[in-house]
Amino acid sequence: MASFASNACCRVERVCRHLPVVLNTFLVFSITGEVSYLVLVEAPLEADWTRTAWISWWKAFHLLAQYFMLVNICWNASLFVKTSPTIKGVFLGGEGMVQGWRYCYTCESHTPPRCSHCYDCKVCVLRRDHHCVFFGRCVGFRNYRYFLCCLLFMWSGLLYAVVMNVEVFMVILKEGVTPHSVLLLLVPWIMLVSGQVSPRAFAFAFIADTCVVGLLLVSAFLFFHVFLLLRGQTTREWYSSRRPYSHGLLGNLQHGLGSRWFLCWLSPLIPSPLPGDGIHFQVTGSLEPAVAAR
């Protein structure tokens, strides 16, 4: 009985671990499909445009931009998940241990500065920033670039989707702000279950709402991590108000995104080697947490 319960818990844990990835993938492709439908079928609404050759170029431009963002989101997300930021397979030579090294009793190994143990990944992570629950992977030294670029293209894609869905909001609110329109915008599920809207109207309202909420969340994550990148900090160091590894604006960009930081955001195919090995870091400030002045 205990063995059955243990196996059931393990299966539930595996399902819960992969559920955010499946949900994110479903939402990304649902939004892409809805925006493609708006571009190809619904827009533009002006009758005069359909008689010109510009409509083909207009649609081609929008589809190209849309799928360029989609490919970058998927590719960066895939590389982020596949690239291990942990200490597995890394030789942590004891001869180079200086101030900042610690001993991890779980991994039974000395770990370098900016490295900490993740109890979700069950291993120490080099230059650990945080554990991303949406991908089930820690953000660390080797995959930080892919994480940040994925956030950037998700933000730009959601912003584009919100702009394209303005017409949907206008259709919902064409009769003014009524209880029906407000409920359709805020809680489309209830409107669908109660039978007050068609499945098509629900799908458009739900995806439009998802774009707005997603844009707000991704904007907060993106701007916060760009702020940390420019300061040369990880999330853990930001909590403790420490900046011992800041190398100035350009130096921080190079240490976070690599030597081709100005190009690597265009495509994950562009190589951008990171300076250092994720083990040894040049200290430029105090390693002690900042004490607030009284």
Coordinates of C-alpha atoms in Angstrom, one line a residue:
M1 CA 0.0 0.0 0.0
A2 CA 2.8 2.3 0.9
S3 CA 4.6 1.5 -2.4
F4 CA 1.4 2.2 -4.4
A5 CA 1.0 5.6 -2.6
S6 CA 4.6 6.4 -3.3
N7 CA 4.3 5.6 -7.0
A8 CA 1.1 7.6 -7.2
C9 CA 2.8 10.6 -5.6
C10 CA 5.7 10.4 -8.0
R11 CA 3.4 10.3 -11.0
V12 CA 1.4 13.3 -9.7
E13 CA 4.7 15.2 -9.1
R14 CA 5.9 14.5 -12.6
V15 CA 2.6 15.6 -14.1
C16 CA 2.6 18.8 -12.0
R17 CA 6.2 19.5 -13.0
H18 CA 5.4 19.3 -16.7
L19 CA 1.9 21.0 -16.5
P20 CA 3.2 24.6 -16.6
V21 CA 5.3 23.8 -19.8
V22 CA 2.3 22.2 -21.5
L23 CA 0.0 25.1 -20.5
N24 CA 2.5 27.7 -21.7
T25 CA 2.9 25.9 -25.0
F26 CA -0.9 25.7 -25.4
L27 CA -1.4 29.4 -24.7
V28 CA 1.5 30.5 -27.0
F29 CA 0.2 28.5 -30.0
S30 CA -3.5 29.5 -29.2
I31 CA -2.5 33.1 -29.3
T32 CA -0.5 32.6 -32.5
G33 CA -3.4 30.9 -34.2
E34 CA -5.9 33.5 -33.1
V35 CA -3.7 36.4 -34.3
S36 CA -3.1 34.6 -37.6
Y37 CA -6.8 34.3 -38.0
L38 CA -7.3 38.0 -37.4
V39 CA -4.6 38.8 -39.9
L40 CA -5.8 36.5 -42.7
V41 CA -9.5 36.6 -42.2
E42 CA -10.8 39.5 -40.1
A43 CA -8.3 42.3 -40.9
P44 CA -8.2 44.7 -42.5
L45 CA -11.9 45.5 -42.3
E46 CA -11.9 48.3 -44.8
A47 CA -13.5 47.2 -48.1
D48 CA -11.3 49.5 -50.2
W49 CA -8.1 47.6 -49.0
T50 CA -9.3 44.3 -50.4
R51 CA -9.1 45.8 -53.9
T52 CA -5.5 46.8 -53.7
A53 CA -2.3 44.8 -54.0
W54 CA -1.1 46.2 -50.6
I55 CA -3.3 43.8 -48.7
S56 CA -1.0 40.8 -49.7
W57 CA 2.1 42.7 -48.6
W58 CA 0.4 43.8 -45.4
K59 CA -0.6 40.2 -44.4
A60 CA 2.8 38.8 -45.4
F61 CA 4.6 41.4 -43.2
H62 CA 2.4 40.7 -40.2
L63 CA 2.7 36.9 -40.6
L64 CA 6.5 37.1 -41.0
A65 CA 6.8 39.3 -37.9
Q66 CA 4.5 37.0 -35.9
Y67 CA 6.2 33.7 -36.8
F68 CA 9.7 35.3 -36.4
M69 CA 8.7 36.0 -32.7
L70 CA 7.1 32.5 -32.3
V71 CA 10.2 30.7 -33.6
N72 CA 12.5 32.7 -31.3
I73 CA 10.2 32.0 -28.3
C74 CA 10.2 28.3 -28.9
W75 CA 13.9 28.0 -29.8
N76 CA 15.1 30.0 -26.9
A77 CA 12.8 28.1 -24.5
S78 CA 14.0 24.8 -25.9
L79 CA 17.7 25.8 -25.4
F80 CA 16.9 27.1 -22.0
V81 CA 15.5 23.8 -20.9
K82 CA 18.2 21.7 -22.6
T83 CA 21.1 23.8 -21.3
S84 CA 22.1 22.6 -17.8
P85 CA 23.4 25.4 -15.5
T86 CA 24.2 22.9 -12.7
I87 CA 27.6 21.7 -11.4
K88 CA 27.0 18.3 -12.9
G89 CA 30.0 17.4 -15.1
V90 CA 31.9 20.5 -13.9
F91 CA 35.3 20.1 -12.2
L92 CA 35.4 22.2 -9.1
G93 CA 39.1 22.2 -8.3
G94 CA 39.9 22.8 -4.6
E95 CA 43.1 24.7 -5.4
G96 CA 41.2 27.7 -6.5
M97 CA 38.9 28.1 -3.5
V98 CA 38.9 31.7 -2.1
Q99 CA 36.5 33.8 -0.2
G100 CA 32.9 33.1 -1.1
W101 CA 33.2 29.3 -1.5
R102 CA 30.8 27.2 0.6
Y103 CA 30.2 23.5 1.3
C104 CA 26.9 22.0 0.2
Y105 CA 26.0 19.2 2.5
T106 CA 23.3 17.9 0.1
C107 CA 25.6 17.6 -2.9
E108 CA 28.6 16.9 -0.6
S109 CA 30.8 19.3 -2.6
H110 CA 32.5 22.6 -2.2
T111 CA 30.6 25.2 -4.4
P112 CA 31.9 28.4 -5.8
P113 CA 30.6 32.0 -5.2
R114 CA 27.1 32.8 -6.6
C115 CA 26.3 29.1 -6.7
S116 CA 23.5 27.7 -4.5
H117 CA 21.5 24.5 -4.1
C118 CA 18.1 24.2 -5.7
Y119 CA 15.8 21.8 -3.9
D120 CA 13.5 21.5 -6.9
C121 CA 16.4 20.5 -9.3
K122 CA 18.1 18.7 -6.4
V123 CA 21.5 20.0 -7.4
C124 CA 23.7 23.1 -7.0
V125 CA 23.4 25.6 -9.8
L126 CA 26.2 27.9 -11.1
R127 CA 25.4 31.6 -10.7
R128 CA 21.9 30.6 -9.7
D129 CA 19.3 33.3 -10.2
H130 CA 16.1 31.5 -9.4
H131 CA 14.0 28.4 -10.2
C132 CA 11.6 29.1 -13.1
V133 CA 8.4 27.3 -12.3
F134 CA 7.1 27.9 -15.8
F135 CA 9.8 25.8 -17.4
G136 CA 10.8 23.6 -14.4
R137 CA 14.4 24.6 -14.7
C138 CA 16.8 26.8 -12.8
V139 CA 18.1 30.0 -14.4
G140 CA 21.8 30.0 -14.1
F141 CA 25.2 30.8 -15.7
R142 CA 24.8 28.9 -19.0
N143 CA 21.1 29.4 -19.8
Y144 CA 20.5 33.0 -18.6
R145 CA 20.8 34.3 -22.1
Y146 CA 18.1 32.0 -23.5
F147 CA 15.8 32.8 -20.5
L148 CA 16.1 36.6 -21.1
C149 CA 15.7 36.4 -24.9
C150 CA 12.7 34.1 -24.5
L151 CA 11.2 36.7 -22.1
L152 CA 12.0 39.5 -24.6
F153 CA 10.2 37.8 -27.5
M154 CA 7.3 36.7 -25.3
W155 CA 6.9 40.4 -24.3
S156 CA 7.1 41.6 -27.9
G157 CA 4.7 38.9 -29.1
L158 CA 2.1 39.6 -26.4
L159 CA 2.4 43.4 -27.1
Y160 CA 1.8 42.6 -30.8
A161 CA -1.1 40.3 -29.9
V162 CA -2.7 43.0 -27.7
V163 CA -2.5 45.6 -30.5
M164 CA -4.1 43.1 -33.0
N165 CA -6.9 42.3 -30.5
V166 CA -7.9 45.9 -30.1
E167 CA -10.6 45.2 -32.7
V168 CA -11.9 42.4 -30.5
F169 CA -12.3 44.7 -27.5
M170 CA -14.0 47.3 -29.7
V171 CA -16.5 44.7 -30.9
I172 CA -17.2 43.6 -27.3
L173 CA -17.7 47.1 -26.1
K174 CA -19.5 48.4 -29.2
E175 CA -22.8 48.8 -27.3
G176 CA -21.1 50.5 -24.4
V177 CA -20.0 49.3 -21.0
T178 CA -22.8 46.9 -20.0
P179 CA -22.8 44.1 -17.4
H180 CA -22.8 41.6 -20.3
S181 CA -19.7 43.2 -21.9
V182 CA -17.9 43.6 -18.6
L183 CA -18.5 39.9 -17.6
L184 CA -17.4 38.8 -21.1
L185 CA -14.2 40.6 -20.7
L186 CA -13.5 39.7 -17.1
V187 CA -15.0 36.2 -16.7
P188 CA -15.6 34.7 -20.1
W189 CA -15.8 31.2 -18.6
I190 CA -18.9 32.0 -16.6
M191 CA -20.5 33.5 -19.7
L192 CA -19.8 30.4 -21.7
V193 CA -21.1 28.0 -19.1
S194 CA -24.2 30.0 -18.6
G195 CA -24.9 29.9 -22.4
Q196 CA -24.9 33.7 -22.8
V197 CA -22.1 33.7 -25.4
S198 CA -21.1 31.4 -28.3
P199 CA -17.9 29.3 -28.2
R200 CA -16.4 31.6 -30.9
A201 CA -17.0 34.8 -28.9
F202 CA -15.7 33.1 -25.8
A203 CA -12.5 32.0 -27.6
F204 CA -11.8 35.5 -28.8
A205 CA -12.6 37.1 -25.4
F206 CA -10.5 34.5 -23.5
I207 CA -7.4 34.9 -25.7
A208 CA -7.7 38.7 -25.7
D209 CA -7.8 38.7 -21.9
T210 CA -4.9 36.2 -21.8
C211 CA -2.8 38.5 -24.0
V212 CA -3.5 41.5 -21.6
V213 CA -2.8 39.6 -18.4
G214 CA 0.2 37.8 -20.0
L215 CA 1.7 41.1 -21.2
L216 CA 1.5 42.6 -17.7
L217 CA 3.1 39.6 -16.1
V218 CA 5.8 39.2 -18.7
S219 CA 6.5 42.9 -18.6
A220 CA 7.2 42.8 -14.9
F221 CA 9.5 39.8 -15.2
L222 CA 11.4 41.2 -18.2
F223 CA 11.9 44.7 -16.8
F224 CA 13.0 43.3 -13.5
H225 CA 15.6 41.0 -15.1
V226 CA 16.9 43.7 -17.4
F227 CA 17.3 45.8 -14.3
L228 CA 19.3 43.0 -12.7
L229 CA 21.3 42.4 -15.8
L230 CA 22.4 46.1 -16.0
R231 CA 23.4 46.0 -12.3
G232 CA 25.3 42.7 -12.6
Q233 CA 23.1 41.1 -10.0
T234 CA 21.2 37.9 -9.5
T235 CA 17.8 37.8 -7.9
R236 CA 19.4 36.3 -4.7
E237 CA 22.0 39.1 -4.6
W238 CA 19.2 41.7 -5.1
Y239 CA 17.4 40.4 -2.1
S240 CA 20.6 40.9 0.0
S241 CA 21.4 44.3 -1.6
R242 CA 24.8 43.2 -2.8
R243 CA 26.7 44.2 -6.0
P244 CA 30.1 42.6 -5.5
Y245 CA 30.3 41.5 -9.2
S246 CA 29.3 44.6 -11.1
H247 CA 31.6 45.5 -14.0
G248 CA 29.8 48.6 -15.3
L249 CA 27.0 48.7 -17.9
L250 CA 28.9 47.1 -20.8
G251 CA 30.7 44.7 -18.6
N252 CA 27.5 43.5 -17.1
L253 CA 25.9 43.0 -20.5
Q254 CA 28.9 40.9 -21.7
H255 CA 28.9 38.8 -18.5
G256 CA 25.1 38.1 -18.8
L257 CA 24.7 37.7 -22.6
G258 CA 28.2 37.1 -23.9
S259 CA 30.6 38.9 -26.1
R260 CA 28.0 39.5 -28.8
W261 CA 25.3 40.8 -26.5
F262 CA 24.3 43.4 -29.1
L263 CA 23.4 40.7 -31.6
C264 CA 22.5 37.5 -29.7
W265 CA 19.0 38.6 -28.9
L266 CA 18.1 38.5 -32.6
S267 CA 18.5 34.7 -32.8
P268 CA 19.7 31.9 -30.6
L269 CA 21.8 30.7 -33.6
I270 CA 24.2 33.7 -33.1
P271 CA 27.1 32.5 -31.0
S272 CA 27.9 34.7 -28.0
P273 CA 30.6 33.1 -25.7
L274 CA 30.3 34.0 -22.1
P275 CA 33.4 35.4 -20.3
G276 CA 34.6 33.2 -17.4
D277 CA 33.6 29.7 -16.5
G278 CA 30.8 30.3 -14.0
I279 CA 33.1 29.3 -11.1
H280 CA 35.6 32.2 -10.7
F281 CA 34.3 35.8 -10.6
Q282 CA 36.2 39.0 -10.2
V283 CA 35.1 40.8 -7.1
T284 CA 34.5 44.5 -7.5
G285 CA 32.7 45.3 -4.3
S286 CA 31.9 44.1 -0.8
L287 CA 30.7 40.5 -0.4
E288 CA 28.8 41.5 2.7
P289 CA 25.1 42.5 2.5
A290 CA 24.6 46.2 2.6
V291 CA 23.4 47.6 5.9
A292 CA 20.8 50.3 5.7
A293 CA 21.8 53.6 7.3
R294 CA 19.8 54.6 10.4

